[in-house]
PDB file of C-alpha atoms in Angstrom:
ATOM      1  CA  MET C  16     -78.500 -27.031-116.882  1.00  0.00           C
ATOM      2  CA  VAL C  17     -78.368 -25.320-113.554  1.00  0.00           C
ATOM      3  CA  THR C  18     -75.027 -25.796-111.538  1.00  0.00           C
ATOM      4  CA  THR C  19     -75.145 -26.982-108.059  1.00  0.00           C
ATOM      5  CA  ALA C  20     -73.688 -23.718-106.785  1.00  0.00           C
ATOM      6  CA  LYS C  21     -76.314 -21.675-108.643  1.00  0.00           C
ATOM      7  CA  ALA C  22     -79.058 -23.825-107.293  1.00  0.00           C
ATOM      8  CA  VAL C  23     -77.937 -23.613-103.624  1.00  0.00           C
ATOM      9  CA  GLY C  24     -77.435 -19.892-104.169  1.00  0.00           C
ATOM     10  CA  ASP C  25     -81.106 -19.496-105.469  1.00  0.00           C
ATOM     11  CA  LEU C  26     -82.250 -21.695-102.518  1.00  0.00           C
ATOM     12  CA  PHE C  27     -80.621 -19.279-100.067  1.00  0.00           C
ATOM     13  CA  ASP C  28     -82.154 -16.187-101.728  1.00  0.00           C
ATOM     14  CA  LEU C  29     -85.574 -17.897-101.561  1.00  0.00           C
ATOM     15  CA  ILE C  30     -85.141 -18.982 -97.893  1.00  0.00           C
ATOM     16  CA  GLU C  31     -83.891 -15.452 -96.767  1.00  0.00           C
ATOM     17  CA  ARG C  32     -87.062 -13.909 -98.084  1.00  0.00           C
ATOM     18  CA  LYS C  33     -89.382 -16.398 -96.043  1.00  0.00           C
ATOM     19  CA  PRO C  34     -90.120 -16.415 -92.295  1.00  0.00           C
ATOM     20  CA  ASP C  35     -88.510 -19.099 -90.209  1.00  0.00           C
ATOM     21  CA  LEU C  36     -89.718 -22.521 -90.844  1.00  0.00           C
ATOM     22  CA  LEU C  37     -91.265 -24.947 -88.403  1.00  0.00           C
ATOM     23  CA  VAL C  38     -91.025 -28.688 -89.131  1.00  0.00           C
ATOM     24  CA  ASP C  39     -93.413 -31.360 -87.716  1.00  0.00           C
ATOM     25  CA  ALA C  40     -92.252 -34.764 -88.811  1.00  0.00           C
ATOM     26  CA  ASP C  41     -92.133 -38.450 -87.736  1.00  0.00           C
ATOM     27  CA  LEU C  42     -90.389 -40.597 -90.475  1.00  0.00           C
ATOM     28  CA  THR C  43     -88.463 -43.713 -90.712  1.00  0.00           C
ATOM     29  CA  VAL C  44     -86.009 -43.474 -93.694  1.00  0.00           C
ATOM     30  CA  GLU C  45     -84.048 -46.380 -95.166  1.00  0.00           C
ATOM     31  CA  ARG C  46     -80.807 -45.769 -96.978  1.00  0.00           C
ATOM     32  CA  ASP C  47     -78.599 -48.381 -98.371  1.00  0.00           C
ATOM     33  CA  GLY C  48     -80.378 -51.001 -96.012  1.00  0.00           C
ATOM     34  CA  VAL C  49     -79.956 -48.924 -92.964  1.00  0.00           C
ATOM     35  CA  ALA C  50     -83.019 -47.475 -91.366  1.00  0.00           C
ATOM     36  CA  PHE C  51     -83.090 -44.312 -89.252  1.00  0.00           C
ATOM     37  CA  THR C  52     -85.612 -41.979 -87.957  1.00  0.00           C
ATOM     38  CA  VAL C  53     -86.180 -38.209 -88.758  1.00  0.00           C
ATOM     39  CA  ARG C  54     -88.262 -36.269 -86.243  1.00  0.00           C
ATOM     40  CA  GLY C  55     -89.136 -32.665 -86.513  1.00  0.00           C
ATOM     41  CA  TYR C  56     -90.001 -30.602 -83.336  1.00  0.00           C
ATOM     42  CA  ASP C  57     -90.714 -27.092 -84.467  1.00  0.00           C
ATOM     43  CA  ASP C  58     -87.257 -25.585 -85.307  1.00  0.00           C
ATOM     44  CA  LEU C  59     -85.265 -28.891 -84.472  1.00  0.00           C
ATOM     45  CA  VAL C  60     -84.894 -31.730 -86.879  1.00  0.00           C
ATOM     46  CA  ALA C  61     -83.494 -34.808 -85.024  1.00  0.00           C
ATOM     47  CA  VAL C  62     -81.796 -37.476 -87.217  1.00  0.00           C
ATOM     48  CA  ASP C  63     -81.268 -40.693 -85.177  1.00  0.00           C
ATOM     49  CA  LEU C  64     -78.865 -43.259 -86.712  1.00  0.00           C
ATOM     50  CA  PRO C  65     -78.210 -46.872 -85.610  1.00  0.00           C
ATOM     51  CA  SER C  66     -74.456 -46.478 -85.551  1.00  0.00           C
ATOM     52  CA  LEU C  67     -71.561 -44.081 -85.811  1.00  0.00           C
ATOM     53  CA  GLY C  68     -70.494 -45.671 -89.130  1.00  0.00           C
ATOM     54  CA  ALA C  69     -74.036 -44.819 -90.527  1.00  0.00           C
ATOM     55  CA  ALA C  70     -73.642 -41.277 -89.373  1.00  0.00           C
ATOM     56  CA  PHE C  71     -70.196 -41.076 -91.142  1.00  0.00           C
ATOM     57  CA  SER C  72     -71.741 -42.562 -94.188  1.00  0.00           C
ATOM     58  CA  LEU C  73     -74.500 -40.124 -94.323  1.00  0.00           C
ATOM     59  CA  TRP C  74     -72.085 -37.160 -93.945  1.00  0.00           C
ATOM     60  CA  ARG C  75     -69.620 -38.534 -96.456  1.00  0.00           C
ATOM     61  CA  ASP C  76     -72.457 -39.042 -99.120  1.00  0.00           C
ATOM     62  CA  ARG C  77     -74.325 -35.849 -98.636  1.00  0.00           C
ATOM     63  CA  PRO C  78     -75.442 -34.158-101.962  1.00  0.00           C
ATOM     64  CA  VAL C  79     -74.165 -30.652-100.810  1.00  0.00           C
ATOM     65  CA  GLN C  80     -71.307 -29.438 -98.642  1.00  0.00           C
ATOM     66  CA  GLY C  81     -71.867 -29.399 -94.938  1.00  0.00           C
ATOM     67  CA  ARG C  82     -71.194 -25.631 -94.914  1.00  0.00           C
ATOM     68  CA  SER C  83     -74.036 -25.168 -97.467  1.00  0.00           C
ATOM     69  CA  VAL C  84     -76.278 -27.429 -95.430  1.00  0.00           C
ATOM     70  CA  ALA C  85     -75.605 -25.502 -92.211  1.00  0.00           C
ATOM     71  CA  ALA C  86     -76.077 -22.063 -93.846  1.00  0.00           C
ATOM     72  CA  ALA C  87     -79.367 -23.133 -95.423  1.00  0.00           C
ATOM     73  CA  LEU C  88     -80.680 -24.538 -92.137  1.00  0.00           C
ATOM     74  CA  ALA C  89     -79.515 -21.388 -90.325  1.00  0.00           C
ATOM     75  CA  ALA C  90     -81.186 -19.141 -92.919  1.00  0.00           C
ATOM     76  CA  ALA C  91     -84.560 -20.962 -92.381  1.00  0.00           C
ATOM     77  CA  GLY C  92     -84.174 -20.775 -88.635  1.00  0.00           C
ATOM     78  CA  LEU C  93     -83.710 -24.538 -88.360  1.00  0.00           C
ATOM     79  CA  THR C  94     -81.252 -26.698 -86.474  1.00  0.00           C
ATOM     80  CA  ALA C  95     -80.537 -30.328 -87.371  1.00  0.00           C
ATOM     81  CA  GLU C  96     -79.127 -32.622 -84.595  1.00  0.00           C
ATOM     82  CA  ILE C  97     -77.537 -35.929 -85.639  1.00  0.00           C
ATOM     83  CA  ARG C  98     -77.948 -38.578 -82.979  1.00  0.00           C
ATOM     84  CA  VAL C  99     -76.612 -42.193 -82.794  1.00  0.00           C
ATOM     85  CA  ARG C 100     -78.686 -44.368 -80.712  1.00  0.00           C
ATOM     86  CA  GLY C 101     -80.263 -41.415 -79.111  1.00  0.00           C
ATOM     87  CA  ALA C 102     -77.014 -39.562 -78.106  1.00  0.00           C
ATOM     88  CA  PRO C 103     -76.447 -36.291 -79.834  1.00  0.00           C
ATOM     89  CA  VAL C 104     -73.126 -36.407 -81.830  1.00  0.00           C
ATOM     90  CA  ALA C 105     -73.350 -33.215 -83.936  1.00  0.00           C
ATOM     91  CA  ARG C 106     -75.609 -30.099 -84.495  1.00  0.00           C
ATOM     92  CA  LEU C 107     -75.775 -27.778 -87.457  1.00  0.00           C
ATOM     93  CA  GLY C 108     -77.841 -24.874 -88.381  1.00  0.00           C
ATOM     94  CA  ALA C 109     -79.260 -21.924 -86.366  1.00  0.00           C
ATOM     95  CA  ASP C 110     -78.494 -23.061 -82.916  1.00  0.00           C
ATOM     96  CA  ALA C 111     -75.244 -24.818 -83.679  1.00  0.00           C
ATOM     97  CA  VAL C 112     -72.144 -23.344 -81.891  1.00  0.00           C
ATOM     98  CA  PRO C 113     -69.154 -24.337 -83.938  1.00  0.00           C
ATOM     99  CA  SER C 114     -66.672 -26.350 -82.054  1.00  0.00           C
ATOM    100  CA  PRO C 115     -62.975 -25.916 -82.259  1.00  0.00           C
ATOM    101  CA  LEU C 116     -62.551 -29.623 -83.253  1.00  0.00           C
ATOM    102  CA  ALA C 117     -65.083 -29.327 -86.012  1.00  0.00           C
ATOM    103  CA  LYS C 118     -63.041 -26.354 -87.385  1.00  0.00           C
ATOM    104  CA  ARG C 119     -59.895 -28.239 -87.165  1.00  0.00           C
ATOM    105  CA  LEU C 120     -61.419 -31.289 -89.031  1.00  0.00           C
ATOM    106  CA  GLY C 121     -62.692 -28.859 -91.666  1.00  0.00           C
ATOM    107  CA  PHE C 122     -66.302 -29.568 -91.008  1.00  0.00           C
ATOM    108  CA  GLY C 123     -67.244 -25.982 -91.012  1.00  0.00           C
ATOM    109  CA  PRO C 124     -70.138 -24.568 -88.856  1.00  0.00           C
ATOM    110  CA  VAL C 125     -70.824 -27.847 -87.042  1.00  0.00           C
ATOM    111  CA  GLN C 126     -71.075 -28.396 -83.409  1.00  0.00           C
ATOM    112  CA  LEU C 127     -69.538 -31.804 -82.229  1.00  0.00           C
ATOM    113  CA  PHE C 128     -70.490 -33.446 -78.997  1.00  0.00           C
ATOM    114  CA  LEU C 129     -67.609 -35.809 -77.943  1.00  0.00           C
ATOM    115  CA  ASP C 130     -69.583 -37.169 -74.990  1.00  0.00           C
ATOM    116  CA  GLY C 131     -72.387 -38.164 -77.393  1.00  0.00           C
ATOM    117  CA  ALA C 132     -69.756 -39.868 -79.688  1.00  0.00           C
ATOM    118  CA  LEU C 133     -68.372 -41.766 -76.679  1.00  0.00           C
ATOM    119  CA  LEU C 134     -71.821 -43.018 -75.822  1.00  0.00           C
ATOM    120  CA  ALA C 135     -72.502 -43.910 -79.483  1.00  0.00           C
ATOM    121  CA  ILE C 136     -69.619 -46.216 -79.550  1.00  0.00           C
ATOM    122  CA  THR C 137     -70.220 -47.807 -76.026  1.00  0.00           C
ATOM    123  CA  PRO C 138     -71.704 -51.202 -76.408  1.00  0.00           C
ATOM    124  CA  ARG C 139     -75.251 -51.452 -75.047  1.00  0.00           C
ATOM    125  CA  ARG C 140     -75.872 -53.934 -72.259  1.00  0.00           C
ATOM    126  CA  GLY C 141     -78.711 -56.367 -72.122  1.00  0.00           C
TER     127      GLY C 141
END
């Protein structure tokens, strides 16, 4: 049986030998009864969730550590942007600029957008 660390290391080795990836996707994904969208625009993958709680749940239950995900995305030339109701709340991967807050919270190489988080928790009108 292959350990997760070995499998992730093998994935990094494979990705580093390949040219940058481009993603073209338009998906609706359902996880634990919560639907969200995943859209790929060349080197950006946008994951749009319906609530901040759904974003935290997705982060908490990820199969690999955030640092490994960010490193794998960067090695592939990809950036993932996590959005809540269309407002960007986090970015990781090639174009992410790690924020001091993310470092303090132990999130690793993740860029957090506080203004996006504020928009995400603001109730919608109408």
